[in-house]
Structures are given as C-alpha cells and as structure tokens.
XYZ file of N, CA and C in Angstrom:
594
model
N -5.901 -50.019 9.222
C -6.336 -48.735 9.779
C -5.224 -47.689 9.688
N -3.993 -48.095 10.071
C -2.869 -47.169 10.002
C -2.598 -46.753 8.563
N -2.724 -47.720 7.637
C -2.483 -47.418 6.229
C -3.502 -46.414 5.717
N -4.762 -46.593 6.119
C -5.819 -45.680 5.700
C -5.561 -44.270 6.228
N -5.139 -44.190 7.499
C -4.863 -42.888 8.103
C -3.705 -42.195 7.403
N -2.675 -42.973 7.040
C -1.521 -42.401 6.361
C -1.912 -41.850 5.004
N -2.725 -42.597 4.281
C -3.191 -42.137 2.968
C -3.984 -40.841 3.108
N -4.818 -40.768 4.155
C -5.614 -39.566 4.381
C -4.726 -38.352 4.653
N -3.717 -38.516 5.509
C -2.816 -37.421 5.844
C -2.049 -36.950 4.618
N -1.522 -37.920 3.831
C -0.792 -37.563 2.622
C -1.687 -36.823 1.637
N -2.931 -37.265 1.556
C -3.871 -36.602 0.657
C -4.112 -35.163 1.058
N -4.190 -34.922 2.381
C -4.387 -33.554 2.862
C -3.186 -32.677 2.539
N -1.986 -33.238 2.738
C -0.773 -32.476 2.468
C -0.667 -32.132 0.995
N -0.872 -33.121 0.142
C -0.779 -32.884 -1.295
C -1.872 -31.945 -1.768
N -3.046 -32.092 -1.179
C -4.160 -31.246 -1.579
C -3.954 -29.796 -1.216
N -3.100 -29.538 -0.195
C -2.867 -28.164 0.224
C -1.784 -27.482 -0.589
N -1.148 -28.220 -1.495
C -0.056 -27.638 -2.286
C -0.611 -26.838 -3.453
N -1.395 -25.816 -3.118
C -2.027 -24.961 -4.109
C -0.995 -23.987 -4.681
N -0.933 -23.815 -6.009
C 0.026 -22.883 -6.609
C -0.085 -21.470 -6.050
N -1.306 -21.073 -5.599
C -1.484 -19.748 -5.023
C -0.525 -19.522 -3.865
N -0.481 -20.472 -2.953
C 0.353 -20.321 -1.772
C 1.822 -20.525 -2.115
N 2.114 -21.373 -3.078
C 3.506 -21.614 -3.451
C 4.144 -20.380 -4.071
N 3.356 -19.558 -4.762
C 3.911 -18.404 -5.474
C 3.730 -17.088 -4.716
N 2.946 -17.109 -3.661
C 2.610 -15.862 -2.973
C 3.503 -15.629 -1.762
N 4.790 -15.473 -1.990
C 5.714 -15.163 -0.903
C 5.787 -13.648 -0.718
N 5.899 -13.223 0.525
C 6.020 -11.797 0.792
C 7.337 -11.263 0.235
N 7.251 -10.135 -0.446
C 8.416 -9.486 -1.052
C 8.587 -8.110 -0.421
N 9.804 -7.794 0.016
C 10.074 -6.496 0.625
C 10.195 -5.419 -0.451
N 9.500 -4.309 -0.252
C 9.602 -3.164 -1.156
C 10.695 -2.187 -0.733
N 11.126 -2.264 0.517
C 12.073 -1.295 1.076
C 13.133 -2.031 1.880
N 14.406 -1.801 1.533
C 15.484 -2.553 2.181
C 15.953 -1.950 3.495
N 15.410 -0.803 3.889
C 15.756 -0.195 5.163
C 17.070 0.560 5.171
N 17.774 0.586 4.032
C 19.098 1.213 3.973
C 19.186 2.375 2.994
N 18.544 2.218 1.826
C 18.625 3.258 0.799
C 17.401 3.163 -0.098
N 17.408 3.918 -1.187
C 16.236 3.994 -2.064
C 16.338 3.060 -3.265
N 17.151 2.030 -3.148
C 17.210 1.014 -4.201
C 15.819 0.433 -4.422
N 15.402 0.362 -5.694
C 14.086 -0.179 -6.010
C 12.985 0.858 -6.066
N 13.365 2.142 -5.967
C 12.388 3.228 -6.008
C 12.842 4.307 -6.997
N 11.886 5.077 -7.537
C 12.228 6.257 -8.330
C 11.319 7.415 -7.933
N 11.854 8.633 -8.048
C 11.213 9.821 -7.489
C 10.645 10.707 -8.590
N 9.459 11.266 -8.311
C 8.854 12.279 -9.164
C 8.368 13.431 -8.278
N 8.555 14.667 -8.743
C 8.063 15.814 -7.994
C 9.113 16.437 -7.102
N 8.654 17.279 -6.167
C 9.547 18.133 -5.391
C 9.808 17.667 -3.966
N 9.154 16.642 -3.501
C 9.412 16.152 -2.143
C 10.815 15.552 -2.062
N 11.392 15.601 -0.874
C 12.706 15.018 -0.620
C 12.529 13.690 0.106
N 13.138 12.645 -0.437
C 13.003 11.300 0.130
C 14.360 10.815 0.615
N 14.397 10.369 1.869
C 15.632 9.901 2.478
C 15.345 8.690 3.360
N 16.411 8.049 3.805
C 16.301 6.918 4.725
C 17.070 7.253 5.993
N 16.389 7.134 7.144
C 17.009 7.387 8.442
C 16.632 6.268 9.406
N 17.628 5.599 9.942
C 17.397 4.558 10.950
C 16.377 3.521 10.482
N 16.493 3.119 9.230
C 15.615 2.087 8.700
C 14.230 2.558 8.322
N 14.025 3.871 8.285
C 12.707 4.439 7.982
C 12.797 5.292 6.717
N 11.874 5.090 5.800
C 11.764 5.899 4.589
C 10.987 7.161 4.923
N 11.573 8.331 4.662
C 10.927 9.591 5.011
C 10.765 10.471 3.779
N 9.648 11.180 3.738
C 9.383 12.133 2.675
C 8.901 13.444 3.259
N 9.483 14.559 2.814
C 9.072 15.874 3.297
C 9.512 16.945 2.301
N 9.056 18.174 2.532
C 9.539 19.288 1.735
C 8.616 19.771 0.640
N 7.494 19.099 0.419
C 6.594 19.573 -0.623
C 5.924 18.438 -1.371
N 5.290 18.789 -2.484
C 4.525 17.823 -3.260
C 5.433 16.929 -4.093
N 5.180 15.641 -4.041
C 5.930 14.697 -4.857
C 5.600 13.271 -4.470
N 6.090 12.342 -5.263
C 5.805 10.926 -5.051
C 7.060 10.102 -5.263
N 7.138 9.008 -4.540
C 8.206 8.046 -4.752
C 7.555 6.716 -5.113
N 7.957 6.165 -6.264
C 7.358 4.958 -6.826
C 8.300 3.766 -6.656
N 7.712 2.601 -6.494
C 8.508 1.379 -6.534
C 8.776 0.988 -7.981
N 9.925 0.375 -8.210
C 10.149 -0.247 -9.514
C 9.173 -1.399 -9.723
N 8.843 -2.074 -8.639
C 7.939 -3.224 -8.706
C 6.537 -2.787 -9.105
N 5.854 -3.653 -9.828
C 4.453 -3.443 -10.179
C 3.642 -4.654 -9.747
N 2.335 -4.445 -9.616
C 1.463 -5.544 -9.203
C 0.064 -5.311 -9.741
N -0.683 -6.391 -9.837
C -2.075 -6.333 -10.266
C -2.980 -6.831 -9.143
N -3.004 -8.145 -8.942
C -3.724 -8.735 -7.816
C -2.713 -9.022 -6.712
N -2.954 -8.502 -5.509
C -1.909 -8.564 -4.487
C -2.485 -8.329 -3.094
N -1.662 -8.593 -2.104
C -1.841 -8.129 -0.735
C -0.636 -7.269 -0.374
N -0.873 -6.203 0.379
C 0.190 -5.316 0.848
C 0.031 -5.108 2.342
N 1.175 -4.961 3.033
C 1.144 -4.567 4.440
C 2.325 -3.646 4.711
N 2.110 -2.630 5.544
C 3.175 -1.695 5.863
C 2.780 -0.807 7.025
N 3.756 -0.047 7.524
C 3.540 0.859 8.647
C 3.860 2.289 8.222
N 3.036 3.232 8.724
C 3.167 4.634 8.339
C 2.980 5.542 9.554
N 3.565 6.749 9.445
C 3.377 7.767 10.480
C 3.447 9.147 9.842
N 2.536 10.030 10.250
C 2.515 11.423 9.809
C 2.887 12.339 10.968
N 3.731 13.332 10.695
C 4.054 14.350 11.683
C 4.170 15.700 10.982
N 4.119 16.777 11.779
C 4.297 18.110 11.226
C 2.996 18.871 11.071
N 2.985 19.826 10.132
C 1.840 20.688 9.899
C 1.137 20.325 8.590
N -0.176 20.504 8.567
C -0.988 20.235 7.374
C -0.667 18.851 6.810
N -0.730 17.868 7.676
C -0.335 16.509 7.298
C -1.317 15.903 6.307
N -0.771 15.337 5.260
C -1.580 14.691 4.225
C -0.650 13.840 3.374
N -1.020 12.601 3.152
C -0.214 11.706 2.330
C -1.127 10.621 1.775
N -0.522 9.625 1.182
C -1.287 8.504 0.659
C -0.356 7.426 0.155
N -0.882 6.216 0.123
C -0.139 5.092 -0.453
C -0.893 4.645 -1.694
N -0.221 4.719 -2.845
C -0.844 4.398 -4.126
C -0.533 2.962 -4.539
N -1.445 2.408 -5.317
C -1.225 1.085 -5.906
C -1.904 1.027 -7.265
N -1.426 0.082 -8.097
C -1.845 0.034 -9.507
C -1.702 1.425 -10.136
N -0.596 2.083 -9.858
C -0.432 3.492 -10.214
C 0.714 3.702 -11.189
N 0.575 4.738 -12.018
C 1.645 5.151 -12.938
C 1.718 6.671 -12.929
N 2.917 7.245 -13.171
C 2.998 8.700 -13.324
C 2.198 9.125 -14.554
N 1.467 10.232 -14.484
C 0.688 10.663 -15.647
C 1.592 11.019 -16.820
N 1.213 10.572 -18.002
C 2.045 10.785 -19.189
C 2.207 12.264 -19.519
N 1.175 13.068 -19.245
C 1.225 14.486 -19.597
C 1.914 15.340 -18.534
N 2.202 14.751 -17.363
C 2.858 15.487 -16.279
C 3.494 14.481 -15.326
N 4.700 14.022 -15.618
C 5.329 12.971 -14.811
C 5.457 13.308 -13.333
N 5.455 14.608 -12.992
C 5.551 15.007 -11.591
C 4.184 15.185 -10.935
N 3.111 14.939 -11.667
C 1.771 15.142 -11.136
C 1.272 13.964 -10.315
N -0.002 14.032 -9.950
C -0.599 12.974 -9.150
C -0.645 11.671 -9.942
N -0.310 10.557 -9.313
C -0.342 9.271 -10.016
C -1.735 8.949 -10.540
N -1.769 8.200 -11.618
C -3.023 7.650 -12.122
C -3.143 6.241 -11.557
N -4.029 6.089 -10.615
C -4.199 4.808 -9.946
C -5.025 5.000 -8.689
N -5.017 4.007 -7.815
C -5.769 4.063 -6.567
C -4.883 4.571 -5.436
N -5.505 5.305 -4.510
C -4.783 5.822 -3.347
C -5.465 5.370 -2.064
N -4.689 4.762 -1.182
C -5.135 4.506 0.181
C -4.798 5.758 0.988
N -5.808 6.501 1.345
C -5.589 7.814 1.962
C -4.848 7.699 3.292
N -3.939 8.653 3.522
C -3.268 8.806 4.812
C -3.404 10.269 5.202
N -4.424 10.567 5.967
C -4.703 11.933 6.411
C -5.672 11.835 7.579
N -5.280 12.370 8.723
C -6.067 12.176 9.937
C -6.912 13.391 10.300
N -7.002 14.385 9.413
C -7.639 15.651 9.802
C -8.687 16.140 8.805
N -9.280 15.233 8.028
C -10.346 15.638 7.116
C -11.403 14.544 7.062
N -12.546 14.872 6.455
C -13.656 13.918 6.428
C -13.283 12.642 5.680
N -12.669 12.783 4.503
C -12.234 11.606 3.726
C -10.839 11.212 4.221
N -10.813 10.608 5.389
C -9.596 10.434 6.178
C -8.883 9.119 5.871
N -7.868 8.832 6.670
C -7.115 7.583 6.545
C -8.069 6.391 6.516
N -7.887 5.542 5.514
C -8.774 4.397 5.336
C -9.715 4.545 4.155
N -9.890 5.770 3.666
C -10.691 5.984 2.463
C -9.895 5.567 1.228
N -10.622 5.127 0.211
C -10.051 4.909 -1.118
C -10.287 6.158 -1.959
N -9.206 6.643 -2.573
C -9.302 7.772 -3.498
C -8.908 7.329 -4.897
N -9.575 7.928 -5.883
C -9.095 7.938 -7.255
C -8.614 9.360 -7.516
N -7.889 9.628 -8.603
C -7.247 10.936 -8.757
C -8.152 12.117 -8.411
N -7.863 12.751 -7.262
C -8.581 13.936 -6.832
C -9.958 13.700 -6.261
N -10.394 12.442 -6.129
C -11.776 12.169 -5.745
C -11.857 11.090 -4.675
N -12.446 11.399 -3.493
C -12.702 10.347 -2.505
C -13.797 9.421 -3.021
N -13.527 8.126 -3.002
C -14.399 7.178 -3.702
C -14.983 6.118 -2.770
N -14.116 5.415 -2.057
C -14.566 4.353 -1.161
C -14.535 4.828 0.272
N -15.696 4.893 0.925
C -15.803 5.452 2.270
C -15.320 4.469 3.325
N -14.523 4.982 4.257
C -14.032 4.168 5.366
C -14.949 4.321 6.575
N -14.770 3.415 7.531
C -15.466 3.535 8.803
C -14.802 4.636 9.625
N -15.027 4.637 10.916
C -14.506 5.692 11.784
C -12.986 5.819 11.696
N -12.498 7.034 11.893
C -11.065 7.300 11.905
C -10.409 6.570 13.071
N -9.338 5.827 12.782
C -8.653 5.027 13.796
C -7.222 5.490 14.041
N -6.802 6.569 13.415
C -5.403 6.988 13.457
C -5.290 8.462 13.831
N -4.073 8.866 14.220
C -3.818 10.276 14.491
C -2.347 10.584 14.258
N -2.052 11.870 14.100
C -0.683 12.300 13.843
C 0.252 11.853 14.962
N 1.488 11.535 14.572
C 2.511 11.194 15.546
C 2.534 9.747 15.974
N 1.592 8.938 15.508
C 1.526 7.533 15.905
C 1.655 6.623 14.685
N 2.468 5.575 14.827
C 2.567 4.565 13.775
C 1.263 3.785 13.684
N 0.893 3.413 12.470
C -0.256 2.530 12.268
C 0.045 1.586 11.113
N -0.661 0.494 11.078
C -0.474 -0.491 10.012
C -1.578 -0.341 8.972
N -1.176 -0.461 7.726
C -2.107 -0.474 6.594
C -1.984 -1.838 5.923
N -3.106 -2.476 5.697
C -3.133 -3.684 4.883
C -4.105 -3.449 3.737
N -3.701 -3.845 2.537
C -4.518 -3.663 1.337
C -4.595 -4.981 0.593
N -5.780 -5.302 0.131
C -5.957 -6.467 -0.735
C -6.718 -6.020 -1.972
N -6.160 -6.310 -3.139
C -6.802 -5.949 -4.404
C -6.833 -7.174 -5.300
N -8.029 -7.637 -5.610
C -8.220 -8.795 -6.482
C -9.283 -8.431 -7.506
N -8.881 -8.345 -8.772
C -9.830 -7.900 -9.781
C -10.324 -6.505 -9.421
N -11.642 -6.343 -9.371
C -12.211 -5.048 -9.027
C -12.534 -4.871 -7.560
N -12.226 -5.857 -6.723
C -12.545 -5.753 -5.298
C -11.322 -5.282 -4.520
N -11.490 -4.190 -3.772
C -10.402 -3.586 -3.006
C -10.833 -3.494 -1.548
N -9.960 -3.944 -0.639
C -10.266 -3.948 0.786
C -9.091 -3.368 1.564
N -9.405 -2.530 2.557
C -8.391 -1.932 3.431
C -8.607 -2.370 4.871
N -7.485 -2.548 5.583
C -7.488 -2.744 7.024
C -6.552 -1.719 7.660
N -6.967 -1.128 8.772
C -6.126 -0.244 9.572
C -5.937 -0.892 10.939
N -4.693 -1.092 11.331
C -4.415 -1.743 12.618
C -5.236 -3.021 12.779
N -5.275 -3.801 11.686
C -5.933 -5.112 11.644
C -7.459 -5.043 11.740
N -8.048 -3.862 11.553
C -9.500 -3.727 11.530
C -9.941 -3.347 10.114
N -10.879 -4.121 9.570
C -11.365 -3.806 8.225
C -12.111 -2.480 8.255
N -11.739 -1.572 7.344
C -12.347 -0.244 7.341
C -13.005 0.124 6.016
N -12.700 -0.599 4.931
C -13.227 -0.196 3.627
C -13.190 -1.353 2.645
N -14.296 -1.534 1.931
C -14.363 -2.455 0.799
C -15.082 -1.738 -0.337
N -14.520 -1.850 -1.547
C -15.085 -1.115 -2.679
C -14.866 -1.914 -3.952
N -15.784 -1.752 -4.898
C -15.683 -2.425 -6.194
C -15.394 -1.393 -7.282
N -14.271 -1.561 -7.966
C -13.902 -0.665 -9.061
C -12.776 -1.331 -9.842
N -12.859 -1.305 -11.160
C -11.838 -2.001 -11.952
C -11.203 -1.101 -13.019
N -11.188 0.213 -12.769
C -10.616 1.118 -13.776
C -9.120 0.888 -13.962
N -8.410 0.716 -12.859
C -6.954 0.541 -12.920
C -6.615 -0.920 -12.658
N -5.921 -1.523 -13.599
C -5.691 -2.972 -13.548
C -4.349 -3.350 -12.935
N -3.310 -2.542 -13.152
C -1.964 -2.879 -12.684
C -1.116 -1.619 -12.659
N -0.053 -1.648 -11.886
C 0.857 -0.511 -11.836
C 1.774 -0.580 -10.641
N 2.442 0.538 -10.378
C 3.419 0.637 -9.297
C 2.725 0.888 -7.962
N 3.492 0.709 -6.890
C 3.148 1.266 -5.589
C 3.840 2.626 -5.482
N 3.271 3.541 -4.694
C 3.891 4.858 -4.525
C 3.453 5.471 -3.205
N 4.313 6.336 -2.663
C 4.003 7.090 -1.453
C 3.994 8.567 -1.809
N 3.064 9.293 -1.218
C 2.890 10.709 -1.540
C 3.462 11.609 -0.445
N 4.205 12.642 -0.884
C 4.505 13.784 -0.034
C 3.606 14.917 -0.485
N 2.966 15.634 0.436
C 1.912 16.553 0.012
C 2.217 18.019 0.289
N 2.470 18.361 1.543
C 2.598 19.774 1.900
C 3.946 20.079 2.546
N 4.509 21.267 2.317
C 5.690 21.688 3.080
C 5.357 21.720 4.573
N 6.306 21.338 5.402
C 6.090 21.366 6.845
C 5.588 20.071 7.434
N 5.282 19.095 6.600
C 4.838 17.785 7.084
C 5.854 16.728 6.693
N 5.765 15.577 7.373
C 6.644 14.455 7.054
C 5.850 13.163 7.080
N 6.048 12.341 6.062
C 5.495 10.992 6.021
C 6.640 10.004 6.226
N 6.422 9.031 7.085
C 7.413 7.995 7.341
C 6.795 6.635 7.050
N 7.615 5.720 6.551
C 7.128 4.386 6.207
C 8.205 3.354 6.509
N 7.773 2.158 6.889
C 8.703 1.057 7.150
C 7.950 -0.260 7.030
N 8.725 -1.343 6.984
C 8.154 -2.702 6.940
C 7.130 -2.831 5.810
N 7.555 -2.498 4.604
C 6.670 -2.493 3.437
C 6.833 -3.793 2.657
N 5.768 -4.568 2.575
C 5.809 -5.862 1.905
C 4.564 -6.040 1.038
N 4.730 -6.805 -0.051
C 3.563 -7.205 -0.839
C 3.759 -8.632 -1.319
N 2.672 -9.249 -1.733
C 2.758 -10.552 -2.394
C 1.690 -10.626 -3.469
N 2.080 -11.188 -4.596
C 1.150 -11.367 -5.706
C 0.162 -12.467 -5.382
N -1.053 -12.306 -5.866
C -2.095 -13.314 -5.731
C -2.420 -13.850 -7.112
N -2.397 -15.165 -7.226
C -2.612 -15.820 -8.511
C -3.915 -16.591 -8.489
N -4.551 -16.680 -9.631
C -5.785 -17.460 -9.747
C -5.468 -18.943 -9.744
C-alpha cells in the first residue's frame, strides 16, 4: 500500500513538470533605478524617482528592449495632472515612417475621463475591445494584468476581468508606455512579464 501511494505521488510530481511552467518565470521590465532596458521615442520626458518610472511633458513613448508574443503582464500605474491620458502597449513597434509616432500594436488604455476608458483595448487610433465599467480614477494607483495568447487578449484591472477580445493582427513586439499631453504625468512600477509557451 505504501509503495503504491509513493508511486502515485511521484507520478503527480513528474506529471506537473510541464515545460510551460518551467520556462514561464516572471521577468522584471523595470529595475527601479534607471532606464536600462528601455528606449525613448517622441517628446515626453522619462525619469526615475523613488523607484517609480515617470513620463510627462508631452507626446512620446518609452519602449522596452524586451519583446514578447504570447505572454502575461502585470504592473501598477497612476495618472495625475491635467488632461490625463496614457496607455500601455504590447506587441508594438515604432512606425517605420515616423519613429516618434504612435506605436503599431495593441494598447491597454489608461484614461479615466472618456468613454473608451481604462480597460479598453485600442488599436492605432481606434477603440476596439470594450471594457466593463470604469474602475479607476486619477491620483490612485491601480494594477493592470494582461494576457495575450494567439489572437485572444484579456485584461484585468485590480484583479477584476474587464475585457476579452479576439484579434491577431499584431503577433509580437515591444512593450511601451505612452505620454500623451503636456500637464499630465504617468507613473509606473512593479512591471513584470512572462512568456507563455505551447
């Protein structure tokens, strides 16, 4: 009986050694000290203060050197100031015809004052995936979680699922944060992702 139980336990342990979990370790996108691992496009000013990545001063984007295709992402964001509007991009690249322009890829909207608000999925210039009720407001930190596998994209805000959408136009690319208007500030911290393997 003991031998049978031991074999069963070992079988469960070995059976759980799926390559997906072995390779899907969380990777930090931001070291909390400087902009190592990022590159800037556009006119926004990006700095690090007290472990927080900040962007302000106008339109522009900061991209990660890292790229991903199928992944999970989690991070914290806060908007302050006037005419607040930002976004977190994924599977994104700077446009070839205008490197300082809007990224070509998907955007997880960060904007608490319009109909296509935080939690919506945007494609370049177009609100695409509708979110549920607005759960965020200016001046408060919130968590964003994103999962993208093939053409299925899902968002969570503060651990509540708010959006699921099917679209496979963009297959892989960088992560990026948007600075949008003068007078506003976007802050980000605790930014992590992990690749998902078949």
